[in-house]
CSV table of C-alpha atoms in Angstrom, one decimal:
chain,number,residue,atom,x,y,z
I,1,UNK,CA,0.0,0.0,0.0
I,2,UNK,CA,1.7,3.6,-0.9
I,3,UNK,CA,0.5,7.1,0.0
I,4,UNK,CA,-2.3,8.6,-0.8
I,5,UNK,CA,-2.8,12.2,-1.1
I,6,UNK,CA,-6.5,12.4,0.4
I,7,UNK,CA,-5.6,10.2,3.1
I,8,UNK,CA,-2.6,12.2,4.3
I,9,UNK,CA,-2.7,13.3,8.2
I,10,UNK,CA,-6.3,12.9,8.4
I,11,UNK,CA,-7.4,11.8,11.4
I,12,UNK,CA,-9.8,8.6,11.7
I,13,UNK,CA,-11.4,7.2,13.9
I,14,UNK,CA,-12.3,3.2,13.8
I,15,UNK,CA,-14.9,2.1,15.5
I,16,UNK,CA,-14.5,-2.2,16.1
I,17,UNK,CA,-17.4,-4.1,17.5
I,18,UNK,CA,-17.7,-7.7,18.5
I,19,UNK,CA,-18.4,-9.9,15.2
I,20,UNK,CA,-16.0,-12.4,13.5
I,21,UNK,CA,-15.1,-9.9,11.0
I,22,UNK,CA,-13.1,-7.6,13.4
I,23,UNK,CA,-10.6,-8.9,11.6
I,24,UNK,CA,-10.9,-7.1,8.4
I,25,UNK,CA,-11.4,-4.5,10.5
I,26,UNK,CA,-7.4,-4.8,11.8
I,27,UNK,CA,-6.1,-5.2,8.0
I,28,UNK,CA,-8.4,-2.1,7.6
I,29,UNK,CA,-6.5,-0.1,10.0
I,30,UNK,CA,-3.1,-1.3,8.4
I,31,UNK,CA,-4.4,0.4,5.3
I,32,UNK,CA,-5.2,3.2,6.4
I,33,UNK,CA,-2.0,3.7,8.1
I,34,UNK,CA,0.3,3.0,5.2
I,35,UNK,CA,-1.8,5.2,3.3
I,36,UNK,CA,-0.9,7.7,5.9
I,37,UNK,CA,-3.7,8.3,7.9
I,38,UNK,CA,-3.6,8.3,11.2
I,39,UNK,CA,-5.6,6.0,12.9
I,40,UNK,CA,-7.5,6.0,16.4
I,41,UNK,CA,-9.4,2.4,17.1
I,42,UNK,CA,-12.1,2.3,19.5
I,43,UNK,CA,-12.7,-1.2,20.5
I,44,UNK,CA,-16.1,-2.3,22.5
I,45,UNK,CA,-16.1,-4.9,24.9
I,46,UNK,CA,-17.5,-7.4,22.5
I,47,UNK,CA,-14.7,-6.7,19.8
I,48,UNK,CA,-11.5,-7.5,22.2
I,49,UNK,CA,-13.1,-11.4,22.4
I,50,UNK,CA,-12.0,-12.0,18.8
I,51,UNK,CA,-9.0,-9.4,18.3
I,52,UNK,CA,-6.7,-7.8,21.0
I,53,UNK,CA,-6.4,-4.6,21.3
I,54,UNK,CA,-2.5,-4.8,21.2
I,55,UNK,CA,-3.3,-6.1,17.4
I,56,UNK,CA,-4.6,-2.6,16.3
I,57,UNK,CA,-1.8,-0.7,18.4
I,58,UNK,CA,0.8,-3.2,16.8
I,59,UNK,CA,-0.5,-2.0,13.2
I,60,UNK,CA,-1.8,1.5,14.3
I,61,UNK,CA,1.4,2.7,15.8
I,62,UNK,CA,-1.2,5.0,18.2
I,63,UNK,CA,-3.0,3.9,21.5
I,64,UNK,CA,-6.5,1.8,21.6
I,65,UNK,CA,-9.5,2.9,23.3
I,66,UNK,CA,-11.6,0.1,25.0
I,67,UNK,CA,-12.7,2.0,28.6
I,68,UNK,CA,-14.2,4.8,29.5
I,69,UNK,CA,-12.4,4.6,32.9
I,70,UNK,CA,-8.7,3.7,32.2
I,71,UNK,CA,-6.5,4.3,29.2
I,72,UNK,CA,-5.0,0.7,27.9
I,73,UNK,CA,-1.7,2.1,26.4
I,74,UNK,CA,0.6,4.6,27.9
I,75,UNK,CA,0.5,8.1,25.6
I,76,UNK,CA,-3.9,7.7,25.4
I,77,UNK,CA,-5.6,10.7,26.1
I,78,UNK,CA,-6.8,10.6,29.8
I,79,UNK,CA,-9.6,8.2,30.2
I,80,UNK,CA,-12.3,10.9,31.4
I,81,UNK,CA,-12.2,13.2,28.6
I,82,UNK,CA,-11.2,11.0,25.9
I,83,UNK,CA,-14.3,10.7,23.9
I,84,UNK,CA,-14.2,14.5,23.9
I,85,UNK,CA,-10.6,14.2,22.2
I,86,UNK,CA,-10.9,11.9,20.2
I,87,UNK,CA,-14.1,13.3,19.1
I,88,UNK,CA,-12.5,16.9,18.5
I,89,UNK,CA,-10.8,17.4,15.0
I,90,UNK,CA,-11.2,14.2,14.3
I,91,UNK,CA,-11.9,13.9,9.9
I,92,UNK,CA,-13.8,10.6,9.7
I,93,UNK,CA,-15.6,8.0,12.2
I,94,UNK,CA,-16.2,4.6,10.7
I,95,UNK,CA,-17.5,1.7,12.1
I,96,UNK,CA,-16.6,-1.2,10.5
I,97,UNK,CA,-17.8,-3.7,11.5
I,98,UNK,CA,-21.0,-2.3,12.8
I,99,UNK,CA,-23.4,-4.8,15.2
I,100,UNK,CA,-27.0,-4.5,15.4
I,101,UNK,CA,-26.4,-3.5,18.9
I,102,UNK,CA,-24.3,-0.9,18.6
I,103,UNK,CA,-26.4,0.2,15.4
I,104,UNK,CA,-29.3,0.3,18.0
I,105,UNK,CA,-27.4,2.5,20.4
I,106,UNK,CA,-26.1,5.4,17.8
I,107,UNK,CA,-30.1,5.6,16.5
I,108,UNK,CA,-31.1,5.8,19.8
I,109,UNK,CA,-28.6,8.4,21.3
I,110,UNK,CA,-27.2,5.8,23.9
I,111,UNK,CA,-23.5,6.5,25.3
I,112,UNK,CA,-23.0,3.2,27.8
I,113,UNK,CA,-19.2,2.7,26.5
I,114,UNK,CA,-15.9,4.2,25.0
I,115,UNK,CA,-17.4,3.7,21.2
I,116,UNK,CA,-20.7,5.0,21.7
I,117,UNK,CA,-19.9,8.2,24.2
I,118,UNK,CA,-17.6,9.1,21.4
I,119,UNK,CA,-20.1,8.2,18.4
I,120,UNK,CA,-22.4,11.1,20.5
I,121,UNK,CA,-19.7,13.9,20.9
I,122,UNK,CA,-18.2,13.6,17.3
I,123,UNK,CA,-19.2,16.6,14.7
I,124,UNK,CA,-17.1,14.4,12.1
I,125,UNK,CA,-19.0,12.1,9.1
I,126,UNK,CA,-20.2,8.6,10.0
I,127,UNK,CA,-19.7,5.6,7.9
I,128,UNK,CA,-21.0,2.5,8.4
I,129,UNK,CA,-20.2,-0.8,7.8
I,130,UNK,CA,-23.1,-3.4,9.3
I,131,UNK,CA,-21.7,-7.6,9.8
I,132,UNK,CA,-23.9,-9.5,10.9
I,133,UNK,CA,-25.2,-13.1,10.7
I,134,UNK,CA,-28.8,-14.6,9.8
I,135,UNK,CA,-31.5,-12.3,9.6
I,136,UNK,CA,-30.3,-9.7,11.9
I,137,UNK,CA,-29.9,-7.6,9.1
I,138,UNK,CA,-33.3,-7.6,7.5
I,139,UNK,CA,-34.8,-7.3,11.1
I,140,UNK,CA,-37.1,-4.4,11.0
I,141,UNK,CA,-35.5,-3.2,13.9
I,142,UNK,CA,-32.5,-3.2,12.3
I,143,UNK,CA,-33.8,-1.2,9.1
I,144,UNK,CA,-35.4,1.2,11.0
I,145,UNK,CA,-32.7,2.1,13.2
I,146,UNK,CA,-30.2,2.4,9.8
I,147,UNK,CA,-32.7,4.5,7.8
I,148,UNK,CA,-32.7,6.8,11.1
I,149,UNK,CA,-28.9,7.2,11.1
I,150,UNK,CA,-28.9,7.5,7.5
I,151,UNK,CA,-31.7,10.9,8.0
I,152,UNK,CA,-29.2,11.6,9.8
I,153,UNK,CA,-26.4,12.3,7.6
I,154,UNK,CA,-24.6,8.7,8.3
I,155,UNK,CA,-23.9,6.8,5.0
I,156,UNK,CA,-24.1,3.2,4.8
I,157,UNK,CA,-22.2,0.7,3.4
I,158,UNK,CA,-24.3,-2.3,2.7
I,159,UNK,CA,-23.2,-5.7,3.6
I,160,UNK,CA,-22.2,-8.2,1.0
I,161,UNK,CA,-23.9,-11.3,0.6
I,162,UNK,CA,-22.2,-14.7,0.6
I,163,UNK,CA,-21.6,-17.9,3.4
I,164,UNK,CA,-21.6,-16.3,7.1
I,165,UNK,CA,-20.0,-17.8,9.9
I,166,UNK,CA,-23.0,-19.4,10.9
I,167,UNK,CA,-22.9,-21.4,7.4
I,168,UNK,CA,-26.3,-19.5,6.3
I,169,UNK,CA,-26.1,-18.3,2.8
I,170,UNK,CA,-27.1,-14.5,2.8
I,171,UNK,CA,-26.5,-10.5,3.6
I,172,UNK,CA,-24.5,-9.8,6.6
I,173,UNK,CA,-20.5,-10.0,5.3
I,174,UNK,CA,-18.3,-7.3,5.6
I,175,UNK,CA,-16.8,-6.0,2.4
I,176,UNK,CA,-13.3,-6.3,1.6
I,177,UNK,CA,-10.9,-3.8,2.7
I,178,UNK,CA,-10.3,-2.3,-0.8
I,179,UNK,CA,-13.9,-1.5,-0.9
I,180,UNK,CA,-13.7,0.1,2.6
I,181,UNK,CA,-11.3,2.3,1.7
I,182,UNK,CA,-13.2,3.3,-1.3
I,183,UNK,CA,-16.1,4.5,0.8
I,184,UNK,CA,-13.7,6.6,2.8
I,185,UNK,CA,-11.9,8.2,-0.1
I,186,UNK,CA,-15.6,9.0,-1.3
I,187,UNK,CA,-16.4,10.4,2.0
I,188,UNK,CA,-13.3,12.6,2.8
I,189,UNK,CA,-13.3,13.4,-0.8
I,190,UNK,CA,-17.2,14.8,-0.9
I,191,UNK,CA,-16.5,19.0,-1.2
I,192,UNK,CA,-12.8,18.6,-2.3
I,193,UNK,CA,-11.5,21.2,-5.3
I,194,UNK,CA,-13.3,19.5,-8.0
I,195,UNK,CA,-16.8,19.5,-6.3
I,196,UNK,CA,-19.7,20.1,-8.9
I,197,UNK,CA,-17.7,19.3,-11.7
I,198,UNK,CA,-18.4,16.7,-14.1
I,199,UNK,CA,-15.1,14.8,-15.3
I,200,UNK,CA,-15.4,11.8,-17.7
I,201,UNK,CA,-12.7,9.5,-17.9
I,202,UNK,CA,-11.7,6.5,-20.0
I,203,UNK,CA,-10.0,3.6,-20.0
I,204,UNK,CA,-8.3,0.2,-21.1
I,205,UNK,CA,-8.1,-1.5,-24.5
I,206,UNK,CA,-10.9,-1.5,-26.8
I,207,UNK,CA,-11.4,-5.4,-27.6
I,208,UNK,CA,-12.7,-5.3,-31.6
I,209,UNK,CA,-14.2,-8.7,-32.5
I,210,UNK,CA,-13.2,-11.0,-35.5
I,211,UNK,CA,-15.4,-13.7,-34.6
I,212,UNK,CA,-17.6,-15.2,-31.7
I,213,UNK,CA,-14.9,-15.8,-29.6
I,214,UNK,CA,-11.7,-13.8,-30.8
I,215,UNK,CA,-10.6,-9.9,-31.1
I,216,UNK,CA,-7.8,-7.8,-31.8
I,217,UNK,CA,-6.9,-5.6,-28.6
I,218,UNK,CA,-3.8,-4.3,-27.3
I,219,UNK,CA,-1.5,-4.6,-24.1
I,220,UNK,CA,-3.7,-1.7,-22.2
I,221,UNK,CA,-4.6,-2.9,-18.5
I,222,UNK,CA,-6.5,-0.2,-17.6
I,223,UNK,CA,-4.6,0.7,-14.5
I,224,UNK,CA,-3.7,4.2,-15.2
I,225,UNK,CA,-7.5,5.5,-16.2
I,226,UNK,CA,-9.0,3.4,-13.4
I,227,UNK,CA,-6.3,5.4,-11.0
I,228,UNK,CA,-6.8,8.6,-12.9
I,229,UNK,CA,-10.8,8.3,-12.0
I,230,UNK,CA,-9.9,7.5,-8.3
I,231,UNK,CA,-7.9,10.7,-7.7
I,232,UNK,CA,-11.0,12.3,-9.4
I,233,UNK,CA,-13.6,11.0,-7.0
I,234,UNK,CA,-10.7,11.6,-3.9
I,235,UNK,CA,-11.1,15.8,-5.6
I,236,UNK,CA,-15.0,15.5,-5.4
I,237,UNK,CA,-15.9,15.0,-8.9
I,238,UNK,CA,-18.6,13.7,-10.4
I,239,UNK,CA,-16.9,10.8,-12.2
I,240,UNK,CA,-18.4,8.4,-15.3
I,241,UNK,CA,-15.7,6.1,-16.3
I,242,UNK,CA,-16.0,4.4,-19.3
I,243,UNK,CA,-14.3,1.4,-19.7
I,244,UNK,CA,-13.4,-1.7,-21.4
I,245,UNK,CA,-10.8,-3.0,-18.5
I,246,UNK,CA,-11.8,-5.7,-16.4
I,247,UNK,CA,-10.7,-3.7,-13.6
I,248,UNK,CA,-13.3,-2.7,-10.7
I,249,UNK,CA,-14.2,0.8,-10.5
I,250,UNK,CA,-13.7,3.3,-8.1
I,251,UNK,CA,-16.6,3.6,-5.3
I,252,UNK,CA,-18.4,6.7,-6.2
I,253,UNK,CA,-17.6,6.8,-10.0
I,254,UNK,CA,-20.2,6.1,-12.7
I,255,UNK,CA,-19.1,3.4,-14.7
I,256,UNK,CA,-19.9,2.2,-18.4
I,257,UNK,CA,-18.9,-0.6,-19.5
I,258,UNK,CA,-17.6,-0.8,-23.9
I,259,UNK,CA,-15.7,-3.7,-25.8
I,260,UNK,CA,-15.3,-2.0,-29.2
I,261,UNK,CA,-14.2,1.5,-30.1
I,262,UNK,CA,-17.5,2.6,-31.6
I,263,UNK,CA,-19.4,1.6,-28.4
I,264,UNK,CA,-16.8,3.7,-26.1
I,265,UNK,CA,-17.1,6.8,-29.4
I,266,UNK,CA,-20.7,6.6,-28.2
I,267,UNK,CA,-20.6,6.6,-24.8
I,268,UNK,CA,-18.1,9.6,-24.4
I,269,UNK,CA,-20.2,11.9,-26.8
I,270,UNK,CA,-23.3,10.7,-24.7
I,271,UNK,CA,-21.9,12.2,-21.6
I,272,UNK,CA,-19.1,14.8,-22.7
I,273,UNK,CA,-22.3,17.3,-22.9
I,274,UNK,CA,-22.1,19.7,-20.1
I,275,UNK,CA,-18.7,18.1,-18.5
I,276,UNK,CA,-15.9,20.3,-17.3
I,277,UNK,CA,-13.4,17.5,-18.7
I,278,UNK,CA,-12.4,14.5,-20.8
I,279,UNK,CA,-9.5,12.6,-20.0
I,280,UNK,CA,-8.9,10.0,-22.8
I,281,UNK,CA,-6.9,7.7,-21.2
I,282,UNK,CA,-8.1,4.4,-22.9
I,283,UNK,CA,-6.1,3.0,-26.0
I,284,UNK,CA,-8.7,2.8,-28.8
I,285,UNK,CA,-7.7,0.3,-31.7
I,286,UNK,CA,-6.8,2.5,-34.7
I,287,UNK,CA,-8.1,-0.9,-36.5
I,288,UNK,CA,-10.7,-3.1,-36.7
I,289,UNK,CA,-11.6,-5.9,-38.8
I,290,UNK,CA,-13.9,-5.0,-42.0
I,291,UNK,CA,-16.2,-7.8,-41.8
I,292,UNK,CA,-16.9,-10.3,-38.5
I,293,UNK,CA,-17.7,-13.8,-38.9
I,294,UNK,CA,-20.6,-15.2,-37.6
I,295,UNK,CA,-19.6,-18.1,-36.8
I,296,UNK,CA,-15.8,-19.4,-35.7
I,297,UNK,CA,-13.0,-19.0,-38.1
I,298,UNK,CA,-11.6,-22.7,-38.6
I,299,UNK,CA,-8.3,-23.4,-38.5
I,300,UNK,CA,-7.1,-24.7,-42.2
I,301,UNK,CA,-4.1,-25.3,-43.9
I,302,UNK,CA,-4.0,-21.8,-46.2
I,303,UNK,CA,-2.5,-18.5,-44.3
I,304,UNK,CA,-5.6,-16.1,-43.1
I,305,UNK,CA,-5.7,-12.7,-44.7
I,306,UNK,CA,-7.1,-10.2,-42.5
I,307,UNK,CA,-8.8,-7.0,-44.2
I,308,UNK,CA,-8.9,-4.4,-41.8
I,309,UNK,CA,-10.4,-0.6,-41.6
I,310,UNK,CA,-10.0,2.5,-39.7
I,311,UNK,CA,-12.4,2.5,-37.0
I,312,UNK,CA,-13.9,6.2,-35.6
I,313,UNK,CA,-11.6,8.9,-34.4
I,314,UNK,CA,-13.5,9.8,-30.9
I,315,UNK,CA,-10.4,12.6,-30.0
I,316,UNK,CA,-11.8,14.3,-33.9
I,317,UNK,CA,-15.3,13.8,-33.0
I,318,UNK,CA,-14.9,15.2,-29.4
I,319,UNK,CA,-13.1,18.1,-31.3
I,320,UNK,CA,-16.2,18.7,-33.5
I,321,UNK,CA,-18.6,18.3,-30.5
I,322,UNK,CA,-16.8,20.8,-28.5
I,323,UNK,CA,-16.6,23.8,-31.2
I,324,UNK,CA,-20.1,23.4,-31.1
I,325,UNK,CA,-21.4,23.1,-27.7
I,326,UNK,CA,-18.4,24.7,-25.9
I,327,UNK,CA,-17.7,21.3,-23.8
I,328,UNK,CA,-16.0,19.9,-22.4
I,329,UNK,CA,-14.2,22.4,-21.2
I,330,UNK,CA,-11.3,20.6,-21.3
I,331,UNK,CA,-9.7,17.7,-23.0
I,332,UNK,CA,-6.8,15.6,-22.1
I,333,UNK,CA,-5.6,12.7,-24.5
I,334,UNK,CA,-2.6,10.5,-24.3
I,335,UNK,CA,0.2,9.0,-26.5
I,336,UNK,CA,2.1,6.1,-26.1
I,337,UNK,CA,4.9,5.8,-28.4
I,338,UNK,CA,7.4,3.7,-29.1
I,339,UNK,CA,9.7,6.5,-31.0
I,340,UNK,CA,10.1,9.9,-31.6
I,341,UNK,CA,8.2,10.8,-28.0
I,342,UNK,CA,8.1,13.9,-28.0
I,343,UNK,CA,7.4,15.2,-31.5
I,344,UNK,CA,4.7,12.5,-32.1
I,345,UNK,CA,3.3,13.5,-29.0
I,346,UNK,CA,3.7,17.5,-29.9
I,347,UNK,CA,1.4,16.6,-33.3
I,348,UNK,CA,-1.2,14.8,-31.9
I,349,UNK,CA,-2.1,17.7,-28.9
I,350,UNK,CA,-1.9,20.0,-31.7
I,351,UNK,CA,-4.2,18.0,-34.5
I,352,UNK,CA,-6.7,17.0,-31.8
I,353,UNK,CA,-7.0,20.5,-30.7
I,354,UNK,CA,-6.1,19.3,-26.5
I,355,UNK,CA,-5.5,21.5,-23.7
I,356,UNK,CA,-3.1,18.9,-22.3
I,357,UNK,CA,-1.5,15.6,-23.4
I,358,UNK,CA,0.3,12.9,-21.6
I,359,UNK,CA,2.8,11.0,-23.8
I,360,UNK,CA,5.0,7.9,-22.6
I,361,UNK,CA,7.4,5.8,-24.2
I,362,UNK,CA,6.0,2.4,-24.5
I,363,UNK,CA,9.5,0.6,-24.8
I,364,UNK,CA,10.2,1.2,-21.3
I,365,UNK,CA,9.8,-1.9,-19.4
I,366,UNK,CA,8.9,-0.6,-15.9
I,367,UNK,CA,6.2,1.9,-17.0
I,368,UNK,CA,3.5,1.7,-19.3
I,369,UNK,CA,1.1,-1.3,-20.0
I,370,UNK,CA,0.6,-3.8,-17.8
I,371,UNK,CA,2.7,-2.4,-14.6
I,372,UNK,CA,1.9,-0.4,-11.6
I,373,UNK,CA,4.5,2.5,-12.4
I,374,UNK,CA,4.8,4.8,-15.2
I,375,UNK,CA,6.9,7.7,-16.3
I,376,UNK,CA,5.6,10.9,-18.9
I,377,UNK,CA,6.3,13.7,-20.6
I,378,UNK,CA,3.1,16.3,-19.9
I,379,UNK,CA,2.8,18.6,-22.7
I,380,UNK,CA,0.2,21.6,-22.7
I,381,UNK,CA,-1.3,23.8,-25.5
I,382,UNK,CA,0.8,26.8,-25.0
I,383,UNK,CA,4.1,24.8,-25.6
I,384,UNK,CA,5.1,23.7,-22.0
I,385,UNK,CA,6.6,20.3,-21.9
I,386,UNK,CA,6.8,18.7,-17.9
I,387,UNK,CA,8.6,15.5,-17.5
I,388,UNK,CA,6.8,13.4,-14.7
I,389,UNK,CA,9.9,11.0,-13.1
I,390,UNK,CA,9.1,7.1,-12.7
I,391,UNK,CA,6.0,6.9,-9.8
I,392,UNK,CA,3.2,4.9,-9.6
I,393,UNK,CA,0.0,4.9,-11.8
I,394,UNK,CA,-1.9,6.1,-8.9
I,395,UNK,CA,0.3,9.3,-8.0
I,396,UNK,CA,0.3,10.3,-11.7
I,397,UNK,CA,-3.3,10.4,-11.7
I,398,UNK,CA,-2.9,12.6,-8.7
I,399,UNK,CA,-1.2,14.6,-11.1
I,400,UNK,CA,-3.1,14.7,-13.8
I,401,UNK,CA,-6.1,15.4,-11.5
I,402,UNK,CA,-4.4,18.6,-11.0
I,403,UNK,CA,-3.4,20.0,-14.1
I,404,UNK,CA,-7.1,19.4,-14.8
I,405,UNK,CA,-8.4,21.4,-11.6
I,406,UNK,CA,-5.9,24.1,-12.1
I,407,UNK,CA,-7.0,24.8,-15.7
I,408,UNK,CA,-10.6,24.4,-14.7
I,409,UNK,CA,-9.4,27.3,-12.0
């Protein structure tokens, strides 16, 4: 797990209560605290019976709260006032995972332990992550007490649905840590610098069919437009991603899914309307086959000629779209290249009239397709040329993010 920039000194509090997936909740707290975060778990009594406090301390590096009347770990703030400072300045309170009882007590205003006293006196957002086993979950109770938190202000995550420890099939499991974090990037994110703006992103290889069960693609993974649409939902934005990766999508972002390039053409004009940006990070095949069998090719002893056409320019049409209707406001394209970087990049920001282009050389064999890292060379329209050193996918997209909120500024 590497840094990121939204999660950065923010101060969260995790609230563990006593199910058998408390332990998600200590490889949650790990996350958090690689991604830089700093992490304050309040355990109830419930939770220490399947985790030990001196777990989340271990991972943490900061002191647990279990009592309201003694502080378990030297350097905790003094037992009698600590809900009050933990509760002060804190950025985020998340309970995950969240039991019916506790649930119960936060609807109902009850403050009987260190968790829920602190749940009352926080000003901070509340997520919540419900585990539970059986039917608990789809006990009116239950649903009522949620929907009240939820008026509230308290967002949700629902429970996914799969075998519980009981062995029932059913709702009640706790979502995976990478989806955790998602809903706290979308929370802390909510009225960042690219609130009310509309970005639409794309991404991976467009697969262009030559039969029922083959296509001509290319090496794209994805990876960079999925982690360019995370650091635009981490700014606020409202995010459609448009996509023919097999990656999942950021929580919060609006995602299409596309195969060929004439479906993902389709999909970008249907939502460039009205947007503040497009970032055309997908690699579109430049080709596709003229005609597609309708039934499998068979193999035979003669070589296979393979007529191909041009398929749909979308950077053109987006061109043509925006002279008429003004948006988006801005466009950003990309340009992998295997020669001749810089000057094939320099023609096509010019050609496809872009306010910013993000060229890097493909023969490099720890950045580009297929890896976590990447290195570029970020050209603008006014002739500006910024070299981006070797960094992970996900910090570029920081990056990118923004040069697109400064010239949306």
């Amino acid at each position: 797990m590497t840094a990121i920039a939204l999660l950065r000194g923010k101060r969260i509090i995790l609230g563990v209560c006593g199910s058998i997936a408390a332990y998600k909740a200590l490889d949650l707290a790990s996350k958090l605290t690689q991604a830089g975060a700093l992490v304050d778990v309040v355990m109830t009594d419930a939770a220490q019976r399947f985790v030990s406090p001196l777990s989340f301390q271990a991972v943490s590096g900061r002191p647990v709260y279990t009592d309201m009347w003694r502080a378990d770990s030297a350097g905790a703030l003094p037992s009698h006032i600590a809900h009050v400072g933990l509760a002060e300045g804190a950025d985020l309170l998340m309970i995950a995972p969240a039991t019916a009882n506790t649930i119960a007590k936060l609807a109902h205003g009850l403050a009987d332990d260190m968790l829920s006293v602190t749940a009352l006196a926080s000003r901070s957002p509340l997520l919540i992550a419900p585990a539970m086993d059986g039917g608990m979950g789809e006990h009116p109770a239950t649903r009522a007490n949620l929907k009240t938190l939820q008026q509230r202000g308290a967002r949700v995550i629902e429970p996914e649905t799969g075998r519980l420890a009981s062995g029932l099939l059913g709702a009640g499991r706790l979502p995976e840590t990478a989806t955790l974090m998602g809903h706290i990037r979308r929370t802390l994110g909510a009225g960042g610098a690219l609130a009310g703006h509309k970005l639409v992103v794309t991404a991976g290889g467009t697969r262009e069919a030559l039969d029922p069960v083959r296509f001509i693609s290319n090496r794209s993974s994805g990876k960079q437009g999925t982690a360019i649409a995370q650091a635009a939902v981490d700014a606020g934005a409202d995010v459609v991603l448009i996509t023919a990766a097999r990656l999942p999508p950021p929580i919060g972002a609006a995602e299409i899914r596309v195969d060929a390039a004439e479906a993902m053409k389709a999909a970008v004009l249907n939502h460039v309307d009205e947007s503040s940006a497009l970032i055309m990070a997908a690699a579109v095949a430049d080709y596709r086959p003229r005609a597609v069998s309708a039934q499998k090719i068979k193999k035979s002893g003669e070589a296979l000629t393979l007529p191909l056409e041009r398929t749909a320019d979308i950077l053109q049409a987006v061109k043509a779209r925006r002279q008429e209707t003004g948006y988006p406001k801005i466009v950003v394209g990309f340009a992998a290249e295997s020669e001749n970087l810089l000057e094939n990049a320099s023609r096509k920001l010019k050609s496809k009239g872009l306010d910013l282009l993000i060229a890097n050389d493909i023969s490099d064999a720890d950045a580009g397709f297929a890896v976590d890292t990447n290195r570029a060379l970020a050209l603008d329209k006014d002739g500006g040329v910024h070299k981006i050193d070797l960094t992970s996918k996900a910090a570029i997209g920081e990056i990118i993010i923004g040069r697109v909120g400064a010239l949306l500024a």
